[in-house]
Amino acid sequence: MSISLSPESDGGARAGFANDSKPAPCQVCAAPDPVRFAEKDGLALYRCRDCALVYLDPMPSADALTALYDDAYAGATTGYFAKPKSKLRRARARMGRLVRHAPGGRFLDVGCNGGFMMEAARERGFEAHGVELDAVSLAYAREHFPENTYFHGRIEDYAPPAAFDAVVCSEVIEHVPDAYGFTAAIAALMKPGAVLYLTTPDIGHWRRPRDLARWDAFCPPAHCLYFRRPNLTRLLRRHRLEAFMTQFAWKPGFKQLARQTV
C-alpha cells in the first residue's frame, strides 16, 4: 500500500476510472477547484476548500463498481458473515434504539448485505425491505431470512409501492460515486417524519490515525467519499433530512439520526 499526502503530480488514472484533467466540484456544496489531499496506489483524492469533503477523483466507472461488489464477501463466508449470531444480536440492539424514534411501519435497509438488520426489524413488527448490489450477499439473506423482501440493484433504481417509516444506511454512502443522487434517492422513499439512521467513517474523528495508512477505512476505490460531521449534516439538509441526534462512536465514524421534514 502506498499513500502520499498532497503530491506534486496527478499521476495516471487506473483502468476503470474516467480520466479528466480537472477534478470535479464537491458533491456536498458544489464548490469548484478542490485541493489535492492524498494519493493511494495511483488514485488521487481531493479536499473541498469549502466544506472539507474528501473525495476520489476520478470516480470508479460503472463497470469498476460492478467488479468491486461482485461477491464482495468471498461467498458469504468471511468478514461480515463470519459470526452471524453476533451480527444478529448487534442488529437487534441497534433496532432497540431505533424504535424509540420510529416505532413501526415499513422498514428499509439500504445496502442490506446478509439481511441481519432486516430480520431484527421484522422481529420488531416492521415490514422489512432491503436493497443490495452484491448478489451473493443477497442470496445469503434470502436463504436465512426468507420472510423479508429484497431488491437486487441500486437504490436509485428501486421503485417500491409505498414509502418507508424507517431507513437504515450503514457503511454504504462512503462507497458511492454520487453522494447527492444517492441521498436524494433515499430521501424520496421516506414518509414525512420518517427516520434515517446512517453510519459512515468520520475522517475528522478525534481517534482517526494521523497516518492514513494505519486507518482501515482509508481504502479507495472501495471508499470514494470521506465525510466530517458538518458536511454530512449539510448533505442531509439539502434533501430535507434534518439531523437530530448523533450517537457516540468510539471508532472513527458517525452514527447519525435524521428525520424527513417534508
Coordinates of C-alpha atoms in Angstrom, one line a residue:
M1 CA 0.0 0.0 0.0
S2 CA 1.3 3.4 -1.0
I3 CA -0.1 6.7 0.4
S4 CA 1.3 10.1 -0.1
L5 CA -0.2 13.4 1.1
S6 CA -0.6 16.4 -1.2
P7 CA 1.6 15.0 -4.0
E8 CA 3.1 17.3 -6.6
S9 CA 1.8 15.5 -9.7
D10 CA -1.5 13.9 -10.6
G11 CA -0.1 10.6 -12.0
G12 CA -2.0 8.3 -14.2
A13 CA -5.6 7.1 -13.8
R14 CA -6.1 3.4 -13.2
A15 CA -8.2 1.2 -15.5
G16 CA -11.9 1.5 -14.9
F17 CA -11.7 5.2 -13.9
A18 CA -12.6 8.1 -16.1
N19 CA -9.6 10.5 -16.6
D20 CA -10.5 14.2 -16.6
S21 CA -7.7 16.7 -16.1
K22 CA -9.7 19.0 -13.8
P23 CA -11.2 17.4 -10.7
A24 CA -15.0 17.5 -10.3
P25 CA -16.6 20.0 -7.9
C26 CA -17.7 19.0 -4.4
Q27 CA -20.7 16.7 -4.2
V28 CA -21.9 18.4 -1.0
C29 CA -21.6 22.1 -1.6
A30 CA -20.7 22.2 -5.4
A31 CA -17.5 24.3 -4.7
P32 CA -15.0 24.0 -7.6
D33 CA -11.3 23.6 -7.6
P34 CA -10.6 21.3 -4.6
V35 CA -7.1 21.0 -3.2
R36 CA -5.1 17.8 -3.6
F37 CA -5.4 15.8 -0.4
A38 CA -3.6 12.4 -0.9
E39 CA -2.8 9.7 -3.4
K40 CA -3.0 6.0 -2.7
D41 CA -1.9 3.4 -5.2
G42 CA -2.1 5.8 -8.1
L43 CA -5.6 7.1 -7.1
A44 CA -6.0 10.8 -6.3
L45 CA -8.2 12.2 -3.5
Y46 CA -9.1 15.9 -3.1
R47 CA -10.5 18.0 -0.3
C48 CA -13.2 20.6 -0.8
R49 CA -12.0 24.1 0.0
D50 CA -15.4 25.0 1.4
C51 CA -16.9 22.0 3.4
A52 CA -13.7 19.8 3.6
L53 CA -15.3 16.7 2.0
V54 CA -12.5 14.4 0.8
Y55 CA -13.3 12.5 -2.4
L56 CA -11.8 10.3 -5.0
D57 CA -11.4 11.9 -8.5
P58 CA -11.9 10.4 -11.0
M59 CA -14.6 8.2 -9.5
P60 CA -14.9 4.5 -10.4
S61 CA -16.8 3.7 -13.6
A62 CA -20.0 1.6 -13.5
D63 CA -18.0 -1.5 -14.7
A64 CA -15.4 -1.0 -11.9
L65 CA -18.2 -0.7 -9.3
T66 CA -19.8 -3.9 -10.6
A67 CA -16.5 -5.7 -10.2
L68 CA -15.9 -4.4 -6.7
Y69 CA -19.3 -5.6 -5.4
D70 CA -19.4 -9.0 -7.1
D71 CA -19.1 -11.5 -4.3
A72 CA -17.6 -8.9 -2.0
Y73 CA -17.5 -11.3 1.0
A74 CA -16.0 -14.4 -0.6
G75 CA -19.1 -16.5 -0.9
A76 CA -20.6 -15.0 2.3
T77 CA -18.1 -16.9 4.5
T78 CA -15.8 -14.2 5.7
G79 CA -15.9 -10.7 7.2
Y80 CA -19.4 -9.6 7.8
F81 CA -20.7 -13.2 7.7
A82 CA -18.1 -14.8 10.0
K83 CA -20.2 -14.6 13.1
P84 CA -23.9 -14.5 12.1
K85 CA -25.3 -14.9 15.7
S86 CA -23.2 -12.0 16.9
K87 CA -24.3 -9.9 13.8
L88 CA -27.9 -10.6 14.5
R89 CA -27.5 -9.8 18.2
R90 CA -26.0 -6.4 17.4
A91 CA -28.7 -5.7 14.8
R92 CA -31.3 -6.4 17.5
A93 CA -29.6 -3.9 19.8
R94 CA -29.5 -1.3 17.1
M95 CA -33.2 -1.8 16.3
G96 CA -34.0 -1.4 20.0
R97 CA -32.5 2.1 19.9
L98 CA -34.1 2.9 16.5
V99 CA -37.7 2.0 17.6
R100 CA -37.6 4.8 20.2
H101 CA -37.8 7.2 17.2
A102 CA -39.6 5.1 14.6
P103 CA -41.9 2.6 16.5
G104 CA -43.2 0.7 13.5
G105 CA -44.4 0.5 9.9
R106 CA -42.3 -0.1 6.8
F107 CA -38.5 -0.5 7.2
L108 CA -35.8 -0.2 4.5
D109 CA -32.2 -1.3 4.8
V110 CA -30.1 0.4 2.0
G111 CA -27.2 -2.0 1.5
C112 CA -28.8 -4.8 3.4
N113 CA -25.9 -7.3 2.9
G114 CA -26.8 -10.5 4.8
G115 CA -30.2 -9.2 6.0
F116 CA -29.4 -9.1 9.7
M117 CA -30.9 -5.6 10.2
M118 CA -34.0 -6.5 8.2
E119 CA -34.6 -9.6 10.3
A120 CA -34.2 -7.6 13.5
A121 CA -36.7 -5.0 12.2
R122 CA -39.1 -7.8 11.2
E123 CA -38.9 -9.2 14.8
R124 CA -39.9 -5.7 16.0
G125 CA -43.0 -5.8 13.9
F126 CA -41.8 -3.9 10.8
E127 CA -42.5 -4.9 7.2
A128 CA -38.8 -5.3 6.3
H129 CA -37.3 -4.5 2.8
G130 CA -33.7 -4.4 1.6
V131 CA -31.7 -3.2 -1.3
E132 CA -28.3 -4.8 -2.1
L133 CA -25.8 -4.7 -5.0
D134 CA -23.9 -7.9 -4.1
A135 CA -25.8 -10.9 -5.5
V136 CA -24.0 -13.4 -3.2
S137 CA -24.8 -11.4 -0.1
L138 CA -28.4 -11.1 -1.2
A139 CA -28.6 -14.9 -1.7
Y140 CA -27.4 -15.4 1.8
A141 CA -30.1 -13.0 3.1
R142 CA -32.9 -14.7 1.1
E143 CA -31.8 -18.1 2.3
H144 CA -31.5 -17.3 6.0
F145 CA -34.3 -14.6 6.3
P146 CA -36.9 -15.5 3.7
E147 CA -39.8 -13.6 5.3
N148 CA -38.3 -10.3 4.2
T149 CA -38.5 -8.6 0.8
Y150 CA -35.3 -7.9 -1.3
F151 CA -34.2 -5.9 -4.3
H152 CA -31.0 -6.6 -6.2
G153 CA -29.7 -3.3 -7.5
R154 CA -29.0 0.4 -6.7
I155 CA -31.3 2.5 -4.5
E156 CA -31.5 4.9 -7.4
D157 CA -33.3 2.2 -9.5
Y158 CA -35.6 1.0 -6.7
A159 CA -39.3 1.7 -7.0
P160 CA -41.3 0.3 -4.1
P161 CA -45.1 0.6 -4.0
A162 CA -45.0 2.7 -0.8
A163 CA -42.7 4.9 1.2
F164 CA -40.9 4.0 4.4
D165 CA -41.2 4.9 8.1
A166 CA -37.6 4.0 9.0
V167 CA -34.5 3.6 6.8
V168 CA -31.0 2.3 7.8
C169 CA -28.0 3.0 5.6
S170 CA -25.0 1.6 7.4
E171 CA -21.4 1.9 6.0
V172 CA -22.7 2.4 2.4
I173 CA -22.6 6.1 1.5
E174 CA -18.8 6.2 1.5
H175 CA -18.8 3.6 -1.4
V176 CA -21.0 5.6 -3.8
P177 CA -19.6 7.8 -6.6
D178 CA -22.6 10.2 -6.5
A179 CA -23.5 11.1 -2.9
Y180 CA -26.0 13.7 -3.9
G181 CA -28.0 11.3 -6.1
F182 CA -27.7 8.5 -3.6
T183 CA -29.1 10.7 -0.7
A184 CA -31.8 12.1 -2.9
A185 CA -33.0 8.6 -3.8
I186 CA -33.2 7.7 -0.1
A187 CA -35.0 10.9 0.9
A188 CA -37.6 10.3 -1.9
L189 CA -38.5 7.0 -0.4
M190 CA -39.2 8.3 3.1
K191 CA -42.5 9.4 4.5
P192 CA -42.8 12.8 6.2
G193 CA -41.4 12.4 9.7
A194 CA -39.6 9.1 8.8
V195 CA -36.3 8.5 10.5
L196 CA -32.9 7.7 8.8
Y197 CA -30.1 6.0 10.7
L198 CA -26.9 6.5 8.8
T199 CA -23.3 5.4 9.6
T200 CA -20.1 6.1 7.8
P201 CA -16.4 6.6 8.6
D202 CA -15.5 10.0 10.0
I203 CA -12.3 11.5 8.7
G204 CA -12.5 14.2 11.3
H205 CA -12.9 11.9 14.2
W206 CA -10.5 12.5 17.2
R207 CA -9.4 8.9 17.1
R208 CA -8.6 8.7 13.4
P209 CA -5.0 7.8 12.9
R210 CA -2.9 10.7 11.8
D211 CA -1.1 8.3 9.5
L212 CA -3.8 7.4 6.9
A213 CA -2.0 4.2 6.1
R214 CA -3.0 3.0 9.6
W215 CA -6.7 3.8 9.1
D216 CA -8.6 0.7 7.8
A217 CA -11.4 2.9 6.4
F218 CA -9.0 4.7 4.1
C219 CA -9.3 2.3 1.2
P220 CA -10.0 3.9 -2.2
P221 CA -11.5 2.9 -4.6
A222 CA -13.8 0.9 -2.3
H223 CA -14.4 4.1 -0.3
C224 CA -14.9 7.0 -2.5
L225 CA -16.0 9.7 0.0
Y226 CA -14.8 10.7 3.4
F227 CA -17.1 12.9 5.5
R228 CA -16.9 15.1 8.6
R229 CA -19.9 15.8 10.7
P230 CA -20.6 19.4 9.3
N231 CA -20.5 18.3 5.6
L232 CA -22.6 15.2 6.2
T233 CA -25.2 17.2 8.1
R234 CA -25.1 19.7 5.2
L235 CA -25.7 17.0 2.6
L236 CA -28.6 15.6 4.5
R237 CA -30.2 19.0 4.9
R238 CA -30.1 19.6 1.2
H239 CA -32.5 16.7 0.9
R240 CA -34.8 17.9 3.8
L241 CA -33.3 15.4 6.2
E242 CA -32.7 17.2 9.5
A243 CA -30.1 15.6 11.8
F244 CA -31.5 15.4 15.3
M245 CA -29.1 13.0 17.2
T246 CA -25.6 11.8 16.9
Q247 CA -24.8 8.7 18.8
F248 CA -21.3 8.3 20.4
A249 CA -18.9 6.4 18.3
W250 CA -15.6 5.2 19.8
K251 CA -14.3 4.1 16.4
P252 CA -13.7 6.9 13.8
G253 CA -17.2 7.0 12.4
F254 CA -20.7 8.6 12.6
K255 CA -23.9 7.2 13.9
Q256 CA -26.3 9.8 12.7
L257 CA -30.1 10.0 13.1
A258 CA -32.1 12.4 10.8
R259 CA -35.8 13.0 10.2
Q260 CA -37.6 13.7 6.9
T261 CA -39.1 17.1 7.2
V262 CA -41.3 17.2 4.1

